[in-house]
């Protein structure tokens, strides 16, 4: 057992101890109706439950002060899933719920059904549009750039599958599936499945993190057809366990490294190789997820029940500023589009903590909401 495996297992054990727009599915109270002609989301937060009995997306209206009011609950038409060994984050990934502002679509993975759900978004309301096969077992992450969509499947060695958005339909791209070739027998499972799929800001490359199963950042080239290069450039980071990714203002890759409990930056080259720029430890346990707002990064530490705040500087420079306490089992997080609020999903009790982002980027908690059937859930979007 590696030091990272022991660390996460200990942290998880500690946490364990301690359609129609007018009528939302599952008949939850709805917010006041918004004009039907407005496309896309406005002042909304969406949270995925990942419930194995029936996955759902819970919609909240984001109020002027940043607090949340339940607006509706929408069945995805699929089931959530649980990776073996997971406690507070059953998917052990980032990007399982992804919003496409250009097309007004919300994508949700159904890990227990091997499917991908597509919702149309109107304000804080959703309408189920499609349920598509993910062409692989246990989808955990989705990325969108322009009209291209890629989903990451976690089991059977890992794979990615591509889709194209065409005339309000999401269509599979023939021949787009790429296997990652990871060891499917590596244990514990939740540490050894891939963590995220993401596009580079210019859409020229697709990035996949492999976590402990290879401890690498795999980079595929995107072809004009929308398919990917036959194999990725595998950039190995021994012991780092790259989990979630983001990008800074200079388009450098920002990676949460769970093995070293650090945030790291890299330059991504056209040939798919990456070059390290900076790395700063959080001093926390199980550093895995990233959210950004106002040029700063907020990194979730599942084993410490905290969010670490980093400043981002020129050339990929990072500075650790502080850490803010959350409810137990800190997992995915999302900042509102205006950067005024941060919402942190905490999986131990299925709670979303609400924070105001102050002028200097520091956080002040303003409340929390409990998501029905949300224990262990992962996936949050704020608009």
Coordinates of C-alpha atoms in Angstrom, one line a residue:
X1 CA 0.0 0.0 0.0
X2 CA 1.4 3.3 -1.1
X3 CA 1.6 6.3 1.3
X4 CA -1.2 8.0 -0.6
X5 CA -3.4 4.9 -0.4
X6 CA -2.8 4.7 3.4
X7 CA -3.5 8.4 3.7
X8 CA -6.8 8.3 1.8
X9 CA -8.0 5.1 3.5
X10 CA -7.3 6.7 6.9
X11 CA -9.1 9.9 5.9
X12 CA -12.0 8.0 4.5
X13 CA -12.3 5.8 7.6
X14 CA -12.2 8.9 9.8
X15 CA -15.0 10.6 7.7
X16 CA -17.1 7.4 7.8
X17 CA -17.0 7.3 11.5
X18 CA -17.5 10.8 12.4
X19 CA -39.6 16.3 -19.9
X20 CA -41.3 19.6 -19.1
X21 CA -39.9 22.9 -18.0
X22 CA -43.2 23.7 -16.2
X23 CA -43.2 20.6 -13.9
X24 CA -39.8 19.5 -12.5
X25 CA -39.4 15.7 -12.1
X26 CA -39.9 14.2 -8.6
X27 CA -42.3 17.0 -7.8
X28 CA -40.1 19.2 -5.6
X29 CA -41.0 22.8 -4.9
X30 CA -40.1 25.0 -7.9
X31 CA -38.9 28.6 -8.0
X32 CA -40.9 31.3 -9.6
X33 CA -41.1 30.7 -13.4
X34 CA -38.6 32.5 -15.6
X35 CA -39.4 33.6 -19.2
X36 CA -39.5 30.5 -21.3
X37 CA -37.7 32.2 -24.2
X38 CA -34.5 32.7 -22.2
X39 CA -31.9 30.0 -23.0
X40 CA -29.4 28.8 -20.5
X41 CA -29.0 29.2 -16.8
X42 CA -29.2 32.3 -14.7
X43 CA -28.3 32.5 -10.9
X44 CA -28.6 28.7 -10.5
X45 CA -26.7 25.9 -8.8
X46 CA -27.0 22.3 -9.9
X47 CA -25.9 19.3 -7.7
X48 CA -25.7 15.7 -8.8
X49 CA -26.7 13.1 -6.2
X50 CA -25.1 10.0 -7.8
X51 CA -27.7 7.9 -6.0
X52 CA -27.3 4.2 -7.0
X53 CA -31.1 3.8 -6.7
X54 CA -31.7 6.5 -9.2
X55 CA -29.4 9.4 -10.1
X56 CA -30.8 13.0 -10.0
X57 CA -29.8 16.6 -10.4
X58 CA -31.0 18.9 -7.7
X59 CA -31.5 22.5 -8.8
X60 CA -31.2 25.6 -6.6
X61 CA -32.0 29.2 -7.2
X62 CA -29.0 31.4 -6.2
X63 CA -30.3 34.3 -4.2
X64 CA -28.8 37.8 -4.3
X65 CA -26.6 37.2 -1.2
X66 CA -25.4 33.8 -2.5
X67 CA -27.7 31.6 -0.4
X68 CA -29.6 28.7 -2.1
X69 CA -33.3 27.9 -2.4
X70 CA -34.5 24.6 -3.6
X71 CA -36.0 24.9 -7.1
X72 CA -36.5 21.3 -8.2
X73 CA -35.2 17.8 -8.5
X74 CA -34.7 16.1 -11.9
X75 CA -34.2 12.4 -12.5
X76 CA -31.5 11.7 -15.0
X77 CA -33.0 8.4 -16.3
X78 CA -30.0 6.5 -15.0
X79 CA -28.4 5.2 -11.8
X80 CA -25.4 6.5 -9.8
X81 CA -22.5 4.3 -9.0
X82 CA -20.0 3.6 -6.2
X83 CA -16.3 2.8 -6.7
X84 CA -15.0 0.2 -4.3
X85 CA -13.3 1.8 -1.3
X86 CA -14.9 5.3 -1.7
X87 CA -16.7 6.9 1.2
X88 CA -17.3 10.6 0.7
X89 CA -17.0 10.7 -3.2
X90 CA -18.4 7.7 -4.9
X91 CA -17.1 8.7 -8.3
X92 CA -13.6 9.9 -7.2
X93 CA -13.6 12.4 -10.1
X94 CA -14.1 16.0 -11.1
X95 CA -16.4 17.1 -13.9
X96 CA -19.2 14.5 -13.5
X97 CA -21.7 17.4 -14.0
X98 CA -20.8 19.8 -16.7
X99 CA -22.5 22.9 -18.0
X100 CA -22.2 24.0 -21.7
X101 CA -23.2 27.7 -21.7
X102 CA -22.9 28.0 -25.5
X103 CA -25.7 25.5 -26.1
X104 CA -27.6 25.8 -22.8
X105 CA -27.0 22.1 -22.0
X106 CA -26.2 20.3 -18.7
X107 CA -24.4 16.9 -18.9
X108 CA -24.6 14.3 -16.1
X109 CA -22.9 10.9 -15.9
X110 CA -24.9 7.9 -14.8
X111 CA -22.0 5.7 -13.5
X112 CA -24.3 2.8 -12.6
X113 CA -26.0 2.7 -16.0
X114 CA -23.0 3.5 -18.3
X115 CA -24.9 6.4 -19.8
X116 CA -24.7 10.1 -20.2
X117 CA -27.7 12.4 -19.7
X118 CA -28.3 15.6 -21.5
X119 CA -30.6 18.3 -20.0
X120 CA -31.7 21.5 -21.6
X121 CA -31.4 24.4 -19.1
X122 CA -33.8 27.3 -18.7
X123 CA -33.0 29.4 -15.6
X124 CA -33.0 27.0 -12.7
X125 CA -35.2 24.5 -14.5
X126 CA -34.1 21.4 -16.5
X127 CA -35.7 19.4 -19.2
X128 CA -34.4 15.9 -20.0
X129 CA -33.4 15.8 -23.7
X130 CA -31.3 12.6 -24.2
X131 CA -29.8 9.6 -22.4
X132 CA -26.8 8.3 -24.4
X133 CA -24.6 5.3 -24.0
X134 CA -21.1 6.2 -22.7
X135 CA -19.5 3.4 -24.7
X136 CA -17.7 2.2 -21.6
X137 CA -18.2 1.2 -18.0
X138 CA -18.7 3.7 -15.2
X139 CA -18.6 7.2 -16.7
X140 CA -17.2 9.7 -14.2
X141 CA -16.3 13.0 -16.0
X142 CA -17.5 15.1 -19.0
X143 CA -15.7 17.9 -20.9
X144 CA -17.2 20.2 -23.6
X145 CA -15.5 22.6 -26.1
X146 CA -17.5 24.3 -28.8
X147 CA -19.5 21.4 -30.4
X148 CA -17.3 18.6 -29.1
X149 CA -18.1 16.5 -26.0
X150 CA -15.9 13.8 -24.4
X151 CA -16.9 11.5 -21.6
X152 CA -14.4 9.6 -19.4
X153 CA -15.2 6.0 -18.5
X154 CA -13.4 4.8 -15.3
X155 CA -13.6 1.0 -15.3
X156 CA -12.1 -1.7 -17.6
X157 CA -8.8 0.1 -17.9
X158 CA -10.4 3.5 -18.6
X159 CA -11.6 5.0 -21.9
X160 CA -12.9 8.2 -23.5
X161 CA -15.7 8.5 -26.0
X162 CA -16.5 11.5 -28.2
X163 CA -19.8 13.2 -29.2
X164 CA -20.7 16.2 -31.4
X165 CA -23.5 18.7 -30.7
X166 CA -25.5 19.2 -33.9
X167 CA -28.8 21.1 -34.2
X168 CA -29.6 20.6 -30.5
X169 CA -28.8 16.9 -30.6
X170 CA -25.7 15.2 -29.1
X171 CA -24.5 12.5 -31.5
X172 CA -21.7 9.9 -30.9
X173 CA -18.7 10.4 -33.1
X174 CA -17.9 7.2 -35.0
X175 CA -14.4 5.8 -34.2
X176 CA -13.8 8.3 -31.4
X177 CA -13.4 5.8 -28.5
X178 CA -9.9 5.6 -27.1
X179 CA -8.7 3.2 -24.4
X180 CA -6.4 4.4 -21.7
X181 CA -4.8 1.0 -21.0
X182 CA -4.8 1.3 -17.2
X183 CA -4.6 -1.7 -14.9
X184 CA -8.2 -2.7 -14.2
X185 CA -7.2 -4.9 -11.2
X186 CA -5.4 -2.2 -9.3
X187 CA -6.8 -1.6 -5.8
X188 CA -8.3 0.2 -4.0
X189 CA -10.5 1.0 -7.0
X190 CA -11.4 4.6 -6.1
X191 CA -7.7 5.6 -6.0
X192 CA -6.8 3.8 -9.3
X193 CA -9.5 5.0 -11.7
X194 CA -8.9 8.1 -13.9
X195 CA -9.9 11.4 -12.3
X196 CA -11.0 13.9 -15.1
X197 CA -11.2 14.5 -18.8
X198 CA -10.7 18.2 -19.9
X199 CA -10.1 20.2 -23.0
X200 CA -7.2 22.7 -23.2
X201 CA -8.6 26.3 -23.5
X202 CA -8.0 26.4 -27.3
X203 CA -9.6 22.9 -27.7
X204 CA -6.6 21.5 -29.5
X205 CA -5.9 18.8 -26.9
X206 CA -7.8 16.5 -24.5
X207 CA -6.3 15.8 -21.1
X208 CA -6.9 12.8 -18.8
X209 CA -5.6 12.3 -15.3
X210 CA -4.9 8.7 -14.2
X211 CA -4.5 9.2 -10.4
X212 CA -2.5 6.4 -8.8
X213 CA -3.0 4.1 -11.8
X214 CA 0.1 5.4 -13.7
X215 CA 0.2 8.7 -11.9
X216 CA 0.2 10.5 -15.2
X217 CA -1.3 13.3 -17.2
X218 CA -2.3 11.9 -20.6
X219 CA -2.6 14.3 -23.5
X220 CA -4.5 13.5 -26.7
X221 CA -4.4 15.7 -29.9
X222 CA -7.8 16.6 -31.2
X223 CA -8.2 16.1 -35.0
X224 CA -10.4 18.1 -37.3
X225 CA -12.8 15.2 -37.4
X226 CA -13.3 15.5 -33.7
X227 CA -11.6 12.2 -33.0
X228 CA -8.4 12.0 -31.0
X229 CA -4.9 10.9 -31.7
X230 CA -4.6 7.1 -31.6
X231 CA -2.7 7.2 -28.4
X232 CA -1.9 10.0 -25.9
X233 CA 1.4 11.4 -24.8
X234 CA 1.8 10.0 -21.3
X235 CA 3.4 12.5 -19.0
X236 CA 4.3 10.5 -15.8
X237 CA 4.5 12.1 -12.4
X238 CA 5.7 9.4 -10.1
X239 CA 4.0 9.6 -6.7
X240 CA 2.1 12.8 -7.5
X241 CA -1.3 11.1 -8.2
X242 CA -2.8 13.9 -10.5
X243 CA -6.5 14.1 -9.8
X244 CA -8.4 17.3 -11.0
X245 CA -7.3 20.0 -13.4
X246 CA -8.0 23.6 -14.3
X247 CA -6.3 26.4 -16.2
X248 CA -4.8 29.8 -15.1
X249 CA -5.1 33.1 -16.9
X250 CA -2.0 32.3 -19.0
X251 CA -3.6 29.0 -20.1
X252 CA -1.2 26.9 -18.0
X253 CA -2.5 23.6 -16.7
X254 CA -3.3 23.6 -13.0
X255 CA -3.4 20.2 -11.3
X256 CA -4.4 19.0 -7.8
X257 CA -1.9 16.3 -6.9
X258 CA -3.4 14.0 -4.3
X259 CA -0.2 12.0 -3.7
X260 CA 1.8 15.0 -2.6
X261 CA -1.2 17.1 -1.4
X262 CA -0.1 19.9 -3.6
X263 CA -1.3 22.3 -6.3
X264 CA 1.0 22.3 -9.4
X265 CA 1.2 24.1 -12.7
X266 CA 2.5 23.0 -16.1
X267 CA 3.0 24.4 -19.6
X268 CA 1.3 22.3 -22.2
X269 CA 3.2 22.0 -25.4
X270 CA 1.8 21.4 -28.9
X271 CA 3.4 18.0 -29.1
X272 CA 1.4 16.9 -25.9
X273 CA 4.3 17.1 -23.5
X274 CA 4.1 19.2 -20.4
X275 CA 6.7 21.1 -18.5
X276 CA 6.5 21.8 -14.7
X277 CA 6.3 25.4 -13.6
X278 CA 5.5 25.4 -9.9
X279 CA 4.2 23.2 -7.1
X280 CA 3.1 24.2 -3.6
X281 CA 1.9 21.9 -0.9
X282 CA -1.5 22.5 0.8
X283 CA -0.4 21.1 4.2
X284 CA -3.8 19.3 4.2
X285 CA -5.0 15.7 3.5
X286 CA -6.4 14.2 0.3
X287 CA -6.1 17.3 -1.9
X288 CA -8.1 16.4 -5.0
X289 CA -10.5 19.0 -6.5
X290 CA -10.1 22.5 -7.9
X291 CA -12.4 25.5 -8.4
X292 CA -11.4 28.9 -9.6
X293 CA -12.7 32.4 -9.1
X294 CA -11.3 35.9 -9.7
X295 CA -7.8 34.6 -10.6
X296 CA -7.6 32.5 -7.5
X297 CA -7.9 28.7 -7.0
X298 CA -9.8 26.9 -4.3
X299 CA -8.6 23.3 -3.7
X300 CA -10.7 20.8 -1.8
X301 CA -9.0 18.5 0.8
X302 CA -11.3 15.5 1.5
X303 CA -9.3 14.2 4.5
X304 CA -9.0 17.6 6.2
X305 CA -12.5 19.0 5.7
X306 CA -11.1 22.2 4.3
X307 CA -10.6 24.3 1.2
X308 CA -7.1 25.7 0.5
X309 CA -6.9 29.1 -1.3
X310 CA -4.1 29.9 -3.8
X311 CA -3.1 33.0 -5.7
X312 CA -2.1 32.6 -9.3
X313 CA 0.8 34.6 -10.8
X314 CA 2.7 35.1 -14.0
X315 CA 4.4 32.1 -15.4
X316 CA 2.4 29.6 -13.5
X317 CA 3.5 30.9 -10.1
X318 CA 1.4 29.8 -7.1
X319 CA 1.1 31.2 -3.6
X320 CA -0.8 29.4 -0.7
X321 CA -2.9 32.0 1.1
X322 CA -5.1 30.2 3.7
X323 CA -7.4 27.3 4.4
X324 CA -11.1 27.5 5.2
X325 CA -13.0 24.8 7.2
X326 CA -15.9 23.0 5.6
X327 CA -18.3 20.2 6.6
X328 CA -16.8 16.7 6.5
X329 CA -15.8 15.1 3.3
X330 CA -14.9 18.1 1.2
X331 CA -15.2 17.1 -2.5
X332 CA -16.2 19.0 -5.7
X333 CA -16.7 22.8 -5.7
X334 CA -17.9 25.5 -8.1
X335 CA -17.8 29.3 -8.2
X336 CA -20.7 31.4 -9.6
X337 CA -20.1 33.0 -12.9
X338 CA -19.7 36.5 -11.3
X339 CA -17.1 35.1 -8.8
X340 CA -19.1 36.3 -5.8
X341 CA -20.0 32.9 -4.4
X342 CA -18.3 29.5 -3.9
X343 CA -20.3 26.3 -3.3
X344 CA -18.5 23.3 -1.8
X345 CA -19.9 19.8 -2.0
X346 CA -19.2 17.8 1.2
X347 CA -19.9 14.1 0.8
X348 CA -19.9 12.8 4.3
X349 CA -23.4 14.1 5.0
X350 CA -24.5 15.3 1.5
X351 CA -24.2 19.0 2.4
X352 CA -23.3 21.9 0.1
X353 CA -21.6 24.7 2.0
X354 CA -22.3 28.3 0.8
X355 CA -19.5 30.8 0.9
X356 CA -19.3 34.5 0.0
X357 CA -16.0 35.4 -1.9
X358 CA -14.7 38.6 -0.4
X359 CA -12.9 41.3 -2.3
X360 CA -9.5 39.8 -1.5
X361 CA -10.7 36.2 -2.4
X362 CA -11.0 35.0 1.1
X363 CA -14.2 33.0 2.1
X364 CA -17.0 33.8 4.5
X365 CA -19.5 31.0 5.1
X366 CA -23.1 32.2 4.7
X367 CA -24.9 28.9 5.2
X368 CA -25.4 25.4 3.8
X369 CA -28.0 23.1 2.3
X370 CA -28.5 19.4 2.7
X371 CA -29.0 17.6 -0.6
X372 CA -31.5 14.8 -0.5
X373 CA -29.9 11.4 -1.3
X374 CA -26.6 13.3 -1.7
X375 CA -24.3 11.4 0.7
X376 CA -21.2 10.5 -1.4
X377 CA -22.5 12.4 -4.3
X378 CA -20.2 14.3 -6.7
X379 CA -20.8 16.9 -9.3
X380 CA -21.7 20.6 -8.9
X381 CA -22.2 23.5 -11.3
X382 CA -22.8 27.2 -10.4
X383 CA -24.0 29.8 -12.8

